[in-house]
């Protein structure tokens, strides 16, 4: 297999990507979901008392592996690189109508996420968090100089929220 094929879920027929394995296509190879915190974040275990630590935009994207966990940003994040991701579509919004919404806790701790690029084309639910569920709690995050495009339910921090978003 080629490297680009190894970044595609379709290469791994028969693998359980819903429960056992995780992948962010075109970005990382498959990883076991139970080990995601050990290699996908700057620290933490995703619990209330020890949230996963987010230090860069790749770790931010890795939230897709566990949308029910607790997260804490530990520094400002420059997301300029996202304009080159996914064949120009950029950052994949955290949560949508297909995979469900984010229902964890995200504490931005007052840090800034800058230069985020998202283009979902004709798809709905575009934003840092494309869709959240009732239990979601997103707070203290600042988004600056973001370019976010989509069809319906488009926003900076959240495209469609059923949870809590506060400063």
mmCIF file with all atom_site columns, C-alpha atoms in Angstrom:
data_model
loop_
_atom_site.group_PDB
_atom_site.id
_atom_site.type_symbol
_atom_site.label_atom_id
_atom_site.label_alt_id
_atom_site.label_comp_id
_atom_site.label_asym_id
_atom_site.label_entity_id
_atom_site.label_seq_id
_atom_site.pdbx_PDB_ins_code
_atom_site.Cartn_x
_atom_site.Cartn_y
_atom_site.Cartn_z
_atom_site.occupancy
_atom_site.B_iso_or_equiv
_atom_site.pdbx_formal_charge
_atom_site.auth_seq_id
_atom_site.auth_comp_id
_atom_site.auth_asym_id
_atom_site.auth_atom_id
_atom_site.pdbx_PDB_model_num
ATOM 1   C CA . UNK A 1 1   ? 0.000   0.000  0.000  1.00 0.00 ? 1   UNK A CA 1
ATOM 2   C CA . UNK A 1 2   ? 1.059   3.577  -0.593 1.00 0.00 ? 2   UNK A CA 1
ATOM 3   C CA . UNK A 1 3   ? 1.386   6.111  2.199  1.00 0.00 ? 3   UNK A CA 1
ATOM 4   C CA . UNK A 1 4   ? -1.689  7.985  0.981  1.00 0.00 ? 4   UNK A CA 1
ATOM 5   C CA . UNK A 1 5   ? -3.709  4.742  1.015  1.00 0.00 ? 5   UNK A CA 1
ATOM 6   C CA . UNK A 1 6   ? -2.621  4.090  4.605  1.00 0.00 ? 6   UNK A CA 1
ATOM 7   C CA . UNK A 1 7   ? -4.273  7.382  5.575  1.00 0.00 ? 7   UNK A CA 1
ATOM 8   C CA . UNK A 1 8   ? -7.652  6.193  4.246  1.00 0.00 ? 8   UNK A CA 1
ATOM 9   C CA . UNK A 1 9   ? -10.265 4.285  6.254  1.00 0.00 ? 9   UNK A CA 1
ATOM 10  C CA . UNK A 1 10  ? -11.346 2.404  3.112  1.00 0.00 ? 10  UNK A CA 1
ATOM 11  C CA . UNK A 1 11  ? -7.935  0.679  2.996  1.00 0.00 ? 11  UNK A CA 1
ATOM 12  C CA . UNK A 1 12  ? -8.726  -1.168 6.213  1.00 0.00 ? 12  UNK A CA 1
ATOM 13  C CA . UNK A 1 13  ? -11.759 -3.273 5.287  1.00 0.00 ? 13  UNK A CA 1
ATOM 14  C CA . UNK A 1 14  ? -13.255 -5.132 8.204  1.00 0.00 ? 14  UNK A CA 1
ATOM 15  C CA . UNK A 1 15  ? -11.778 -2.791 10.808 1.00 0.00 ? 15  UNK A CA 1
ATOM 16  C CA . UNK A 1 16  ? -14.224 -1.357 13.357 1.00 0.00 ? 16  UNK A CA 1
ATOM 17  C CA . UNK A 1 17  ? -13.753 2.405  13.067 1.00 0.00 ? 17  UNK A CA 1
ATOM 18  C CA . UNK A 1 18  ? -16.922 3.090  15.046 1.00 0.00 ? 18  UNK A CA 1
ATOM 19  C CA . UNK A 1 19  ? -15.705 1.513  18.286 1.00 0.00 ? 19  UNK A CA 1
ATOM 20  C CA . UNK A 1 20  ? -12.132 0.173  18.158 1.00 0.00 ? 20  UNK A CA 1
ATOM 21  C CA . UNK A 1 21  ? -10.095 2.198  15.679 1.00 0.00 ? 21  UNK A CA 1
ATOM 22  C CA . UNK A 1 22  ? -9.869  5.891  14.872 1.00 0.00 ? 22  UNK A CA 1
ATOM 23  C CA . UNK A 1 23  ? -8.491  7.736  11.882 1.00 0.00 ? 23  UNK A CA 1
ATOM 24  C CA . UNK A 1 24  ? -8.440  11.275 10.587 1.00 0.00 ? 24  UNK A CA 1
ATOM 25  C CA . UNK A 1 25  ? -8.216  10.690 6.874  1.00 0.00 ? 25  UNK A CA 1
ATOM 26  C CA . UNK A 1 26  ? -5.280  12.257 5.039  1.00 0.00 ? 26  UNK A CA 1
ATOM 27  C CA . UNK A 1 27  ? -3.707  13.202 8.400  1.00 0.00 ? 27  UNK A CA 1
ATOM 28  C CA . UNK A 1 28  ? -2.839  10.121 10.513 1.00 0.00 ? 28  UNK A CA 1
ATOM 29  C CA . UNK A 1 29  ? -2.670  6.348  10.361 1.00 0.00 ? 29  UNK A CA 1
ATOM 30  C CA . UNK A 1 30  ? -5.314  4.335  12.269 1.00 0.00 ? 30  UNK A CA 1
ATOM 31  C CA . UNK A 1 31  ? -4.938  4.289  16.055 1.00 0.00 ? 31  UNK A CA 1
ATOM 32  C CA . UNK A 1 32  ? -6.645  2.265  18.731 1.00 0.00 ? 32  UNK A CA 1
ATOM 33  C CA . UNK A 1 33  ? -9.273  4.461  20.390 1.00 0.00 ? 33  UNK A CA 1
ATOM 34  C CA . UNK A 1 34  ? -8.232  3.378  23.896 1.00 0.00 ? 34  UNK A CA 1
ATOM 35  C CA . UNK A 1 35  ? -4.719  4.680  23.268 1.00 0.00 ? 35  UNK A CA 1
ATOM 36  C CA . UNK A 1 36  ? -5.764  7.897  21.563 1.00 0.00 ? 36  UNK A CA 1
ATOM 37  C CA . UNK A 1 37  ? -5.031  10.086 24.569 1.00 0.00 ? 37  UNK A CA 1
ATOM 38  C CA . UNK A 1 38  ? -1.521  8.743  24.909 1.00 0.00 ? 38  UNK A CA 1
ATOM 39  C CA . UNK A 1 39  ? -0.478  9.766  21.414 1.00 0.00 ? 39  UNK A CA 1
ATOM 40  C CA . UNK A 1 40  ? -2.991  12.306 20.144 1.00 0.00 ? 40  UNK A CA 1
ATOM 41  C CA . UNK A 1 41  ? -2.864  14.994 22.853 1.00 0.00 ? 41  UNK A CA 1
ATOM 42  C CA . UNK A 1 42  ? -0.277  16.897 24.876 1.00 0.00 ? 42  UNK A CA 1
ATOM 43  C CA . UNK A 1 43  ? -1.381  15.106 28.053 1.00 0.00 ? 43  UNK A CA 1
ATOM 44  C CA . UNK A 1 44  ? -4.348  14.211 30.227 1.00 0.00 ? 44  UNK A CA 1
ATOM 45  C CA . UNK A 1 45  ? -6.750  11.292 30.159 1.00 0.00 ? 45  UNK A CA 1
ATOM 46  C CA . UNK A 1 46  ? -9.929  13.095 29.068 1.00 0.00 ? 46  UNK A CA 1
ATOM 47  C CA . UNK A 1 47  ? -11.571 12.949 32.488 1.00 0.00 ? 47  UNK A CA 1
ATOM 48  C CA . UNK A 1 48  ? -13.095 15.879 34.360 1.00 0.00 ? 48  UNK A CA 1
ATOM 49  C CA . UNK A 1 49  ? -10.111 16.063 36.709 1.00 0.00 ? 49  UNK A CA 1
ATOM 50  C CA . UNK A 1 50  ? -7.429  15.455 34.044 1.00 0.00 ? 50  UNK A CA 1
ATOM 51  C CA . UNK A 1 51  ? -8.695  16.733 30.670 1.00 0.00 ? 51  UNK A CA 1
ATOM 52  C CA . UNK A 1 52  ? -6.880  16.063 27.426 1.00 0.00 ? 52  UNK A CA 1
ATOM 53  C CA . UNK A 1 53  ? -4.468  18.934 26.807 1.00 0.00 ? 53  UNK A CA 1
ATOM 54  C CA . UNK A 1 54  ? -4.550  20.724 23.449 1.00 0.00 ? 54  UNK A CA 1
ATOM 55  C CA . UNK A 1 55  ? -1.359  22.542 22.388 1.00 0.00 ? 55  UNK A CA 1
ATOM 56  C CA . UNK A 1 56  ? -1.640  22.677 18.584 1.00 0.00 ? 56  UNK A CA 1
ATOM 57  C CA . UNK A 1 57  ? -4.107  22.452 15.717 1.00 0.00 ? 57  UNK A CA 1
ATOM 58  C CA . UNK A 1 58  ? -3.456  18.742 15.080 1.00 0.00 ? 58  UNK A CA 1
ATOM 59  C CA . UNK A 1 59  ? -4.409  17.945 18.678 1.00 0.00 ? 59  UNK A CA 1
ATOM 60  C CA . UNK A 1 60  ? -7.459  20.180 18.209 1.00 0.00 ? 60  UNK A CA 1
ATOM 61  C CA . UNK A 1 61  ? -8.488  18.115 15.173 1.00 0.00 ? 61  UNK A CA 1
ATOM 62  C CA . UNK A 1 62  ? -7.942  14.930 17.176 1.00 0.00 ? 62  UNK A CA 1
ATOM 63  C CA . UNK A 1 63  ? -10.989 15.779 19.308 1.00 0.00 ? 63  UNK A CA 1
ATOM 64  C CA . UNK A 1 64  ? -12.868 13.851 16.602 1.00 0.00 ? 64  UNK A CA 1
ATOM 65  C CA . UNK A 1 65  ? -11.573 10.659 18.247 1.00 0.00 ? 65  UNK A CA 1
ATOM 66  C CA . UNK A 1 66  ? -13.548 11.263 21.451 1.00 0.00 ? 66  UNK A CA 1
ATOM 67  C CA . UNK A 1 67  ? -16.315 13.820 21.308 1.00 0.00 ? 67  UNK A CA 1
ATOM 68  C CA . UNK A 1 68  ? -17.477 13.037 24.836 1.00 0.00 ? 68  UNK A CA 1
ATOM 69  C CA . UNK A 1 69  ? -14.221 13.772 26.680 1.00 0.00 ? 69  UNK A CA 1
ATOM 70  C CA . UNK A 1 70  ? -12.974 16.855 28.504 1.00 0.00 ? 70  UNK A CA 1
ATOM 71  C CA . UNK A 1 71  ? -10.416 19.144 26.841 1.00 0.00 ? 71  UNK A CA 1
ATOM 72  C CA . UNK A 1 72  ? -8.314  22.101 27.899 1.00 0.00 ? 72  UNK A CA 1
ATOM 73  C CA . UNK A 1 73  ? -6.294  24.404 25.623 1.00 0.00 ? 73  UNK A CA 1
ATOM 74  C CA . UNK A 1 74  ? -2.850  25.213 27.072 1.00 0.00 ? 74  UNK A CA 1
ATOM 75  C CA . UNK A 1 75  ? -1.578  27.949 24.713 1.00 0.00 ? 75  UNK A CA 1
ATOM 76  C CA . UNK A 1 76  ? -2.549  30.080 21.711 1.00 0.00 ? 76  UNK A CA 1
ATOM 77  C CA . UNK A 1 77  ? -2.928  27.999 18.531 1.00 0.00 ? 77  UNK A CA 1
ATOM 78  C CA . UNK A 1 78  ? -2.023  29.131 15.018 1.00 0.00 ? 78  UNK A CA 1
ATOM 79  C CA . UNK A 1 79  ? -4.184  27.100 12.625 1.00 0.00 ? 79  UNK A CA 1
ATOM 80  C CA . UNK A 1 80  ? -2.777  28.564 9.372  1.00 0.00 ? 80  UNK A CA 1
ATOM 81  C CA . UNK A 1 81  ? -1.789  25.099 8.157  1.00 0.00 ? 81  UNK A CA 1
ATOM 82  C CA . UNK A 1 82  ? -5.477  24.087 7.948  1.00 0.00 ? 82  UNK A CA 1
ATOM 83  C CA . UNK A 1 83  ? -5.844  25.917 4.623  1.00 0.00 ? 83  UNK A CA 1
ATOM 84  C CA . UNK A 1 84  ? -3.794  23.091 3.050  1.00 0.00 ? 84  UNK A CA 1
ATOM 85  C CA . UNK A 1 85  ? -5.591  20.177 4.739  1.00 0.00 ? 85  UNK A CA 1
ATOM 86  C CA . UNK A 1 86  ? -8.045  17.766 3.114  1.00 0.00 ? 86  UNK A CA 1
ATOM 87  C CA . UNK A 1 87  ? -7.503  18.839 -0.484 1.00 0.00 ? 87  UNK A CA 1
ATOM 88  C CA . UNK A 1 88  ? -8.340  22.445 0.363  1.00 0.00 ? 88  UNK A CA 1
ATOM 89  C CA . UNK A 1 89  ? -11.398 21.744 2.525  1.00 0.00 ? 89  UNK A CA 1
ATOM 90  C CA . UNK A 1 90  ? -9.356  22.542 5.634  1.00 0.00 ? 90  UNK A CA 1
ATOM 91  C CA . UNK A 1 91  ? -10.107 21.591 9.230  1.00 0.00 ? 91  UNK A CA 1
ATOM 92  C CA . UNK A 1 92  ? -12.865 18.998 9.693  1.00 0.00 ? 92  UNK A CA 1
ATOM 93  C CA . UNK A 1 93  ? -15.524 20.531 11.966 1.00 0.00 ? 93  UNK A CA 1
ATOM 94  C CA . UNK A 1 94  ? -15.832 18.750 15.301 1.00 0.00 ? 94  UNK A CA 1
ATOM 95  C CA . UNK A 1 95  ? -19.264 17.143 15.026 1.00 0.00 ? 95  UNK A CA 1
ATOM 96  C CA . UNK A 1 96  ? -21.822 17.055 12.231 1.00 0.00 ? 96  UNK A CA 1
ATOM 97  C CA . UNK A 1 97  ? -25.077 15.364 11.304 1.00 0.00 ? 97  UNK A CA 1
ATOM 98  C CA . UNK A 1 98  ? -23.322 12.160 10.162 1.00 0.00 ? 98  UNK A CA 1
ATOM 99  C CA . UNK A 1 99  ? -20.967 11.437 13.066 1.00 0.00 ? 99  UNK A CA 1
ATOM 100 C CA . UNK A 1 100 ? -23.037 13.251 15.696 1.00 0.00 ? 100 UNK A CA 1
ATOM 101 C CA . UNK A 1 101 ? -22.241 16.261 17.784 1.00 0.00 ? 101 UNK A CA 1
ATOM 102 C CA . UNK A 1 102 ? -19.615 17.074 20.358 1.00 0.00 ? 102 UNK A CA 1
ATOM 103 C CA . UNK A 1 103 ? -20.954 16.466 23.861 1.00 0.00 ? 103 UNK A CA 1
ATOM 104 C CA . UNK A 1 104 ? -17.881 16.899 26.013 1.00 0.00 ? 104 UNK A CA 1
ATOM 105 C CA . UNK A 1 105 ? -16.302 19.890 27.725 1.00 0.00 ? 105 UNK A CA 1
ATOM 106 C CA . UNK A 1 106 ? -13.912 22.269 25.984 1.00 0.00 ? 106 UNK A CA 1
ATOM 107 C CA . UNK A 1 107 ? -12.119 24.898 28.066 1.00 0.00 ? 107 UNK A CA 1
ATOM 108 C CA . UNK A 1 108 ? -10.230 27.380 25.902 1.00 0.00 ? 108 UNK A CA 1
ATOM 109 C CA . UNK A 1 109 ? -8.755  28.987 29.049 1.00 0.00 ? 109 UNK A CA 1
ATOM 110 C CA . UNK A 1 110 ? -8.880  32.379 27.298 1.00 0.00 ? 110 UNK A CA 1
ATOM 111 C CA . UNK A 1 111 ? -6.383  31.365 24.616 1.00 0.00 ? 111 UNK A CA 1
ATOM 112 C CA . UNK A 1 112 ? -6.723  32.338 20.953 1.00 0.00 ? 112 UNK A CA 1
ATOM 113 C CA . UNK A 1 113 ? -7.167  30.037 17.970 1.00 0.00 ? 113 UNK A CA 1
ATOM 114 C CA . UNK A 1 114 ? -6.172  32.004 14.878 1.00 0.00 ? 114 UNK A CA 1
ATOM 115 C CA . UNK A 1 115 ? -6.291  31.524 11.113 1.00 0.00 ? 115 UNK A CA 1
ATOM 116 C CA . UNK A 1 116 ? -8.628  28.508 11.125 1.00 0.00 ? 116 UNK A CA 1
ATOM 117 C CA . UNK A 1 117 ? -9.831  27.500 7.653  1.00 0.00 ? 117 UNK A CA 1
ATOM 118 C CA . UNK A 1 118 ? -12.933 25.362 7.028  1.00 0.00 ? 118 UNK A CA 1
ATOM 119 C CA . UNK A 1 119 ? -14.789 24.861 3.753  1.00 0.00 ? 119 UNK A CA 1
ATOM 120 C CA . UNK A 1 120 ? -17.482 22.196 3.967  1.00 0.00 ? 120 UNK A CA 1
ATOM 121 C CA . UNK A 1 121 ? -18.700 23.118 0.488  1.00 0.00 ? 121 UNK A CA 1
ATOM 122 C CA . UNK A 1 122 ? -22.375 22.256 0.210  1.00 0.00 ? 122 UNK A CA 1
ATOM 123 C CA . UNK A 1 123 ? -22.420 20.496 3.595  1.00 0.00 ? 123 UNK A CA 1
ATOM 124 C CA . UNK A 1 124 ? -24.086 21.803 6.754  1.00 0.00 ? 124 UNK A CA 1
ATOM 125 C CA . UNK A 1 125 ? -22.584 22.239 10.243 1.00 0.00 ? 125 UNK A CA 1
ATOM 126 C CA . UNK A 1 126 ? -19.454 24.309 9.693  1.00 0.00 ? 126 UNK A CA 1
ATOM 127 C CA . UNK A 1 127 ? -17.480 25.822 12.548 1.00 0.00 ? 127 UNK A CA 1
ATOM 128 C CA . UNK A 1 128 ? -14.691 24.846 14.919 1.00 0.00 ? 128 UNK A CA 1
ATOM 129 C CA . UNK A 1 129 ? -17.455 22.723 16.430 1.00 0.00 ? 129 UNK A CA 1
ATOM 130 C CA . UNK A 1 130 ? -19.830 21.911 13.588 1.00 0.00 ? 130 UNK A CA 1
ATOM 131 C CA . UNK A 1 131 ? -22.523 20.554 15.890 1.00 0.00 ? 131 UNK A CA 1
ATOM 132 C CA . UNK A 1 132 ? -22.870 20.127 19.634 1.00 0.00 ? 132 UNK A CA 1
ATOM 133 C CA . UNK A 1 133 ? -25.273 18.116 21.755 1.00 0.00 ? 133 UNK A CA 1
ATOM 134 C CA . UNK A 1 134 ? -27.084 19.056 24.973 1.00 0.00 ? 134 UNK A CA 1
ATOM 135 C CA . UNK A 1 135 ? -24.291 18.061 27.357 1.00 0.00 ? 135 UNK A CA 1
ATOM 136 C CA . UNK A 1 136 ? -21.623 20.077 25.501 1.00 0.00 ? 136 UNK A CA 1
ATOM 137 C CA . UNK A 1 137 ? -19.931 22.856 27.432 1.00 0.00 ? 137 UNK A CA 1
ATOM 138 C CA . UNK A 1 138 ? -17.625 25.103 25.407 1.00 0.00 ? 138 UNK A CA 1
ATOM 139 C CA . UNK A 1 139 ? -16.177 28.112 27.144 1.00 0.00 ? 139 UNK A CA 1
ATOM 140 C CA . UNK A 1 140 ? -13.384 30.664 27.293 1.00 0.00 ? 140 UNK A CA 1
ATOM 141 C CA . UNK A 1 141 ? -12.195 30.230 23.701 1.00 0.00 ? 141 UNK A CA 1
ATOM 142 C CA . UNK A 1 142 ? -11.375 33.042 21.287 1.00 0.00 ? 142 UNK A CA 1
ATOM 143 C CA . UNK A 1 143 ? -11.375 32.558 17.521 1.00 0.00 ? 143 UNK A CA 1
ATOM 144 C CA . UNK A 1 144 ? -9.688  35.222 15.358 1.00 0.00 ? 144 UNK A CA 1
ATOM 145 C CA . UNK A 1 145 ? -9.150  35.617 11.619 1.00 0.00 ? 145 UNK A CA 1
ATOM 146 C CA . UNK A 1 146 ? -11.123 32.489 10.716 1.00 0.00 ? 146 UNK A CA 1
ATOM 147 C CA . UNK A 1 147 ? -12.427 31.647 7.241  1.00 0.00 ? 147 UNK A CA 1
ATOM 148 C CA . UNK A 1 148 ? -15.385 29.287 7.550  1.00 0.00 ? 148 UNK A CA 1
ATOM 149 C CA . UNK A 1 149 ? -17.654 28.305 4.676  1.00 0.00 ? 149 UNK A CA 1
ATOM 150 C CA . UNK A 1 150 ? -20.612 25.936 4.508  1.00 0.00 ? 150 UNK A CA 1
ATOM 151 C CA . UNK A 1 151 ? -24.235 25.624 3.489  1.00 0.00 ? 151 UNK A CA 1
ATOM 152 C CA . UNK A 1 152 ? -26.406 25.920 6.616  1.00 0.00 ? 152 UNK A CA 1
ATOM 153 C CA . UNK A 1 153 ? -25.566 26.108 10.326 1.00 0.00 ? 153 UNK A CA 1
ATOM 154 C CA . UNK A 1 154 ? -22.294 27.972 9.894  1.00 0.00 ? 154 UNK A CA 1
ATOM 155 C CA . UNK A 1 155 ? -20.594 29.773 12.765 1.00 0.00 ? 155 UNK A CA 1
ATOM 156 C CA . UNK A 1 156 ? -17.160 30.597 14.119 1.00 0.00 ? 156 UNK A CA 1
ATOM 157 C CA . UNK A 1 157 ? -16.958 28.595 17.307 1.00 0.00 ? 157 UNK A CA 1
ATOM 158 C CA . UNK A 1 158 ? -20.131 26.532 16.771 1.00 0.00 ? 158 UNK A CA 1
ATOM 159 C CA . UNK A 1 159 ? -22.249 26.026 13.667 1.00 0.00 ? 159 UNK A CA 1
ATOM 160 C CA . UNK A 1 160 ? -25.235 24.421 15.413 1.00 0.00 ? 160 UNK A CA 1
ATOM 161 C CA . UNK A 1 161 ? -25.437 24.284 19.195 1.00 0.00 ? 161 UNK A CA 1
ATOM 162 C CA . UNK A 1 162 ? -27.717 22.362 21.501 1.00 0.00 ? 162 UNK A CA 1
ATOM 163 C CA . UNK A 1 163 ? -25.163 22.673 24.321 1.00 0.00 ? 163 UNK A CA 1
ATOM 164 C CA . UNK A 1 164 ? -23.700 25.587 26.258 1.00 0.00 ? 164 UNK A CA 1
ATOM 165 C CA . UNK A 1 165 ? -21.285 28.075 24.733 1.00 0.00 ? 165 UNK A CA 1
ATOM 166 C CA . UNK A 1 166 ? -20.010 30.850 26.989 1.00 0.00 ? 166 UNK A CA 1
ATOM 167 C CA . UNK A 1 167 ? -17.120 33.243 27.412 1.00 0.00 ? 167 UNK A CA 1
#
